[in-house]
Coordinates of C-alpha atoms in Angstrom, one line a residue:
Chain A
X108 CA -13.8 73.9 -25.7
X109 CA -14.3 70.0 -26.7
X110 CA -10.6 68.5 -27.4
X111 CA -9.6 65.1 -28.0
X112 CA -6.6 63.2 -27.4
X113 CA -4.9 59.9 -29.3
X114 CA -1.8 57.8 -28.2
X115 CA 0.7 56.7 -28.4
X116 CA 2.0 59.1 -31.4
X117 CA 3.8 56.7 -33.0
X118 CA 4.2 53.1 -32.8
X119 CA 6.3 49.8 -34.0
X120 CA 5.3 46.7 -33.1
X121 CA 6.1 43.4 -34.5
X122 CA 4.0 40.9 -36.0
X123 CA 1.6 38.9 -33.7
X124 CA 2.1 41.5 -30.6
X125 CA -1.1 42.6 -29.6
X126 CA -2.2 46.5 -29.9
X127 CA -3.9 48.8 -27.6
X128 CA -4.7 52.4 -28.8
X129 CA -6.4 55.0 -26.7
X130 CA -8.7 57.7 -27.2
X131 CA -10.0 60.2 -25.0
X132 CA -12.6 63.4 -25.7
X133 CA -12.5 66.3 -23.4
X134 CA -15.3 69.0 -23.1
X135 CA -18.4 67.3 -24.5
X136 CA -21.1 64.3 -23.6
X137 CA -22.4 61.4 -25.4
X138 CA -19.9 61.8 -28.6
X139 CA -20.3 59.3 -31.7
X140 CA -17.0 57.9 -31.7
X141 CA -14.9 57.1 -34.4
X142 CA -11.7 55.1 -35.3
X143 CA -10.8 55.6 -39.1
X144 CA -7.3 54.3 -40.7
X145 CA -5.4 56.2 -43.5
X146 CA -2.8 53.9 -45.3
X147 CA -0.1 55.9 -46.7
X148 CA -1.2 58.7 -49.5
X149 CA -4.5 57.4 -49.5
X150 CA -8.1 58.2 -47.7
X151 CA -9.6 57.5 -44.4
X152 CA -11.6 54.3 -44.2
X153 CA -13.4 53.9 -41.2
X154 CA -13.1 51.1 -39.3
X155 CA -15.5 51.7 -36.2
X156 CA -18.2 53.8 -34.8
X157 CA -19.8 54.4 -31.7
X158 CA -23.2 55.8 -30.4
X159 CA -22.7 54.9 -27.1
X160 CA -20.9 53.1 -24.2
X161 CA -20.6 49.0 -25.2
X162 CA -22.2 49.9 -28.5
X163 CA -19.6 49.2 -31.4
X164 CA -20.6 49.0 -35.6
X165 CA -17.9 47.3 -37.6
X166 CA -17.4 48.7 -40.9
X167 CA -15.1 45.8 -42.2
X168 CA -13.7 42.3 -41.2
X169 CA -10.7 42.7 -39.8
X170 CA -7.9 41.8 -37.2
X171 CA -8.5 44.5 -34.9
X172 CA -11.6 45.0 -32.4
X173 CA -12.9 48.2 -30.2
X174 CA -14.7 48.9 -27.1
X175 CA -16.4 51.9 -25.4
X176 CA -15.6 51.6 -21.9
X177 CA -16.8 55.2 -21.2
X178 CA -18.7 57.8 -22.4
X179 CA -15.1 59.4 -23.5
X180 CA -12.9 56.6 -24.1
X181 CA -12.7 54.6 -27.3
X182 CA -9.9 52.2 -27.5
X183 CA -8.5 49.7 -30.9
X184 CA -7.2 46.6 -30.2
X185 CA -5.6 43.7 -31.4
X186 CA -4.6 40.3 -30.5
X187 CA -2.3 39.9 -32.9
X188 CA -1.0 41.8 -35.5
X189 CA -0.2 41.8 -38.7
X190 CA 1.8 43.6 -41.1
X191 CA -1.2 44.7 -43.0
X192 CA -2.0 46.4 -40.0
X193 CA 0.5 49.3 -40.3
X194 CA -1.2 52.8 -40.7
X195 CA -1.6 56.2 -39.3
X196 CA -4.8 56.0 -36.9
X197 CA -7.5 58.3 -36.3
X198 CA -10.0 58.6 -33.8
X199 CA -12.7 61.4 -33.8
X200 CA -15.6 62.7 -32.6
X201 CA -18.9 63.9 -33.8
X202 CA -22.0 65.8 -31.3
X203 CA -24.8 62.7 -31.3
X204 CA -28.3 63.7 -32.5
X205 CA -27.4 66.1 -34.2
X206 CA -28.0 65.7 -38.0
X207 CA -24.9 66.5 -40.1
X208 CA -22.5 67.6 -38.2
X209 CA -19.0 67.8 -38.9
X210 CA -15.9 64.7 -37.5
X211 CA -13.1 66.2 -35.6
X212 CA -10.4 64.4 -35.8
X213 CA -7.2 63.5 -33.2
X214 CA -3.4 63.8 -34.3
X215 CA -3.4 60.3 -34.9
X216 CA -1.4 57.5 -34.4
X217 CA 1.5 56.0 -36.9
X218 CA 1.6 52.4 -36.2
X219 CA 4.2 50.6 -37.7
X220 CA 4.3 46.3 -37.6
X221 CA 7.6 44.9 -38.6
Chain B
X275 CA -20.0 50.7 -55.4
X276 CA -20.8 54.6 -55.1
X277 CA -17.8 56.6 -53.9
X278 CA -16.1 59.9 -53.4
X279 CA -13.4 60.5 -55.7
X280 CA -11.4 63.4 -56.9
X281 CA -10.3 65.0 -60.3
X282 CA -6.8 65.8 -59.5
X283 CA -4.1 64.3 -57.0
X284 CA -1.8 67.0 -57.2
X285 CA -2.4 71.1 -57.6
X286 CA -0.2 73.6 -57.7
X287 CA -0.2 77.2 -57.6
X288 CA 1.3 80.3 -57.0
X289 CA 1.5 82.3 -53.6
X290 CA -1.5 84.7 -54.0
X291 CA -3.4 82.9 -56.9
X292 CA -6.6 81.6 -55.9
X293 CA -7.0 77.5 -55.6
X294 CA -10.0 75.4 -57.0
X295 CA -10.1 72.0 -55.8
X296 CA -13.2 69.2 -57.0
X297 CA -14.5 66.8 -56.1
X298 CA -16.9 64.5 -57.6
X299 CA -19.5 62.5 -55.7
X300 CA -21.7 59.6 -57.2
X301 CA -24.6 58.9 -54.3
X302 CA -27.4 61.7 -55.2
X303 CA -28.8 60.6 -51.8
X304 CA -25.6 62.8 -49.8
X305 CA -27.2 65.5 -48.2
X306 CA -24.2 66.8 -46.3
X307 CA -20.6 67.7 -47.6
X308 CA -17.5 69.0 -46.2
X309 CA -13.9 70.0 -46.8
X310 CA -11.0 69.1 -44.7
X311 CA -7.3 70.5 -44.6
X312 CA -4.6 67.8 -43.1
X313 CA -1.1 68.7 -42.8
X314 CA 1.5 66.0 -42.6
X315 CA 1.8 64.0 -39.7
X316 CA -1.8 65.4 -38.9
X317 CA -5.5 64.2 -38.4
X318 CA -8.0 66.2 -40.5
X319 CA -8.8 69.5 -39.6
X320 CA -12.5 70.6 -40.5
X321 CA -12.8 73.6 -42.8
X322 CA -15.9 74.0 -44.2
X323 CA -19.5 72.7 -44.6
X324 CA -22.5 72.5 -46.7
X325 CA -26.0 70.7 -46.6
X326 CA -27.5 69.8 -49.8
X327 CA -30.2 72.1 -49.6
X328 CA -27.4 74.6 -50.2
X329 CA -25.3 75.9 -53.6
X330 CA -22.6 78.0 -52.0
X331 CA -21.1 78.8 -49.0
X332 CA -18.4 81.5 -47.5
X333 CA -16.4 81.1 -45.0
X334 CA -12.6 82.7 -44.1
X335 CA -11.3 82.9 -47.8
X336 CA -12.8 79.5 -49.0
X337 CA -15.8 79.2 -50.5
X338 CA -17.4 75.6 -51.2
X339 CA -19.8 75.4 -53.9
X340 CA -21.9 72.4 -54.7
X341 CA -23.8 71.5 -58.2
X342 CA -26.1 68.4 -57.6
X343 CA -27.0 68.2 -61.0
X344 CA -23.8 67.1 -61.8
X345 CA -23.0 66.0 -58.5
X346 CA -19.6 68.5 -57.7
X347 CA -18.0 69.9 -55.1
X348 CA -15.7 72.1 -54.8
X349 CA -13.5 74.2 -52.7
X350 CA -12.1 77.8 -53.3
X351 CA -9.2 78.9 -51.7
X352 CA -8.3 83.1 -52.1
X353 CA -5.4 84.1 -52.5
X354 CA -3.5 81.0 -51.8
X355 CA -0.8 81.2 -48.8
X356 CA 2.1 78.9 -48.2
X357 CA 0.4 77.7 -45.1
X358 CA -2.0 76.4 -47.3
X359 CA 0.1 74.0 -48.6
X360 CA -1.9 70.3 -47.5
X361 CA -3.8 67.5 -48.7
X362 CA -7.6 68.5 -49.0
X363 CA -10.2 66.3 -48.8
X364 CA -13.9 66.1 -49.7
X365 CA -16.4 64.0 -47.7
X366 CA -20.2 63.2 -47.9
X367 CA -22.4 61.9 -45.2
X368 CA -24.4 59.6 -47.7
X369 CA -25.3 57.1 -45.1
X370 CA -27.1 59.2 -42.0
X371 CA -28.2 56.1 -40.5
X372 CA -24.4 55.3 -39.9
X373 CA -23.5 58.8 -38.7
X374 CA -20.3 58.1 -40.4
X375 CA -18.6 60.4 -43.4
X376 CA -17.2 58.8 -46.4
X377 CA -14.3 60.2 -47.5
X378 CA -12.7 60.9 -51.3
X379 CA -8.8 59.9 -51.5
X380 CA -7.1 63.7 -51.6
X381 CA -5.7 66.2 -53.5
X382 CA -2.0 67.6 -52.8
X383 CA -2.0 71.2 -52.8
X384 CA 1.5 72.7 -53.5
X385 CA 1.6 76.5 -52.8
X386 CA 4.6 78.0 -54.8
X387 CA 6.2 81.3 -52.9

């Protein structure tokens, strides 16, 4: 069965540290990729997606970046953050080429900037 | 701009009652919709689905129904269980080029015992 994995759980990081969030999917090939961010109470806004390895779309300006290095492995980053930056984290998963399919999401990660 | 949205932020009911949750959607384009549970502390955990070339659809005591003429959505929970107390939300793939879903904001779902 596919699985996917996200860490750290949780995470506080000052302002202007840099960021590095991991993602890993288990159990499946050529995913569409996914980073979304929930702010608190609120929805999921996506922030990334990816149909393949180096290919990135950027859903909105921001201070944080992503890259593919693998077929499984999407990773966030950030040079720099900023306190606008704090969220809970999602990556997930979706089987590519096929239409409408359903997101499966990771546990997430809290990221807190003080 | 065109979004997913939902009638109410908080529902609650009592153990054993059955839960209606809606959703409203403005992009008549959507062709696919679907329901997702997430528990506190959680990522979203699918529940159901539906295409748009379908009105109803069943699954393990939820039922999703979906009126395009008025653009709705909603989901059916039967005989509500405290383990289904979460935040539900709605999403619509209204973009298939993006292979991305948009999601609605949630709706708290408080299961009395």
């Amino acid at each position: 069965s596919q699985t996917i994995h996200q860490w750290p759980a949780t995470l506080v990081q000052p302002v202007g540290s840099p960021l590095s969030l991991e993602c890993t999917v288990e159990g499946t090939s050529n995913p569409n990729l996914y980073w979304y961010r929930q702010a608190a109470g609120r929805g999921l806004q996506l922030l990334f997606y990816s149909v393949g390895i180096g290919q990135i779309s950027s859903e909105v300006p921001q201070n944080l970046s992503a890259s593919r290095p693998q077929d499984r492995q999407f990773i966030l980053s950030s040079k720099k953050l900023l306190l606008s930056d704090s969220g809970f984290y999602l990556c997930a998963w979706s089987v590519r080429g096929l239409n409408n399919s359903p997101l499966h999401f990771g546990n997430g990660t809290r990221l807190t900037v003080t | 701009g065109e979004s997913v949205g939902l009638h109410l932020p908080t529902l609650s009911v009592q153990e054993g009652d059955n839960s209606i949750i809606n959703c409203a959607y403005s992009n008549s384009a959507s062709d696919y919709f679907i329901w997702y549970k997430q528990e506190s502390g959680k990522g979203p955990q699918f529940i159901i689905d539906i295409r748009s070339n379908m009105d109803k659809r069943q699954g393990q005591r939820v039922t999703v129904l979906l009126n395009k003429t008025v653009k709705h959505l909603s989901l059916q929970i039967a005989a509500t269980q405290p383990g289904d107390s979460a935040v539900y939300f709605c999403a619509e793939n209204r973009d298939t080029g993006r292979r991305a879903l948009t999601f609605g904001s949630g709706t708290r779902l408080q299961v009395q015992p």
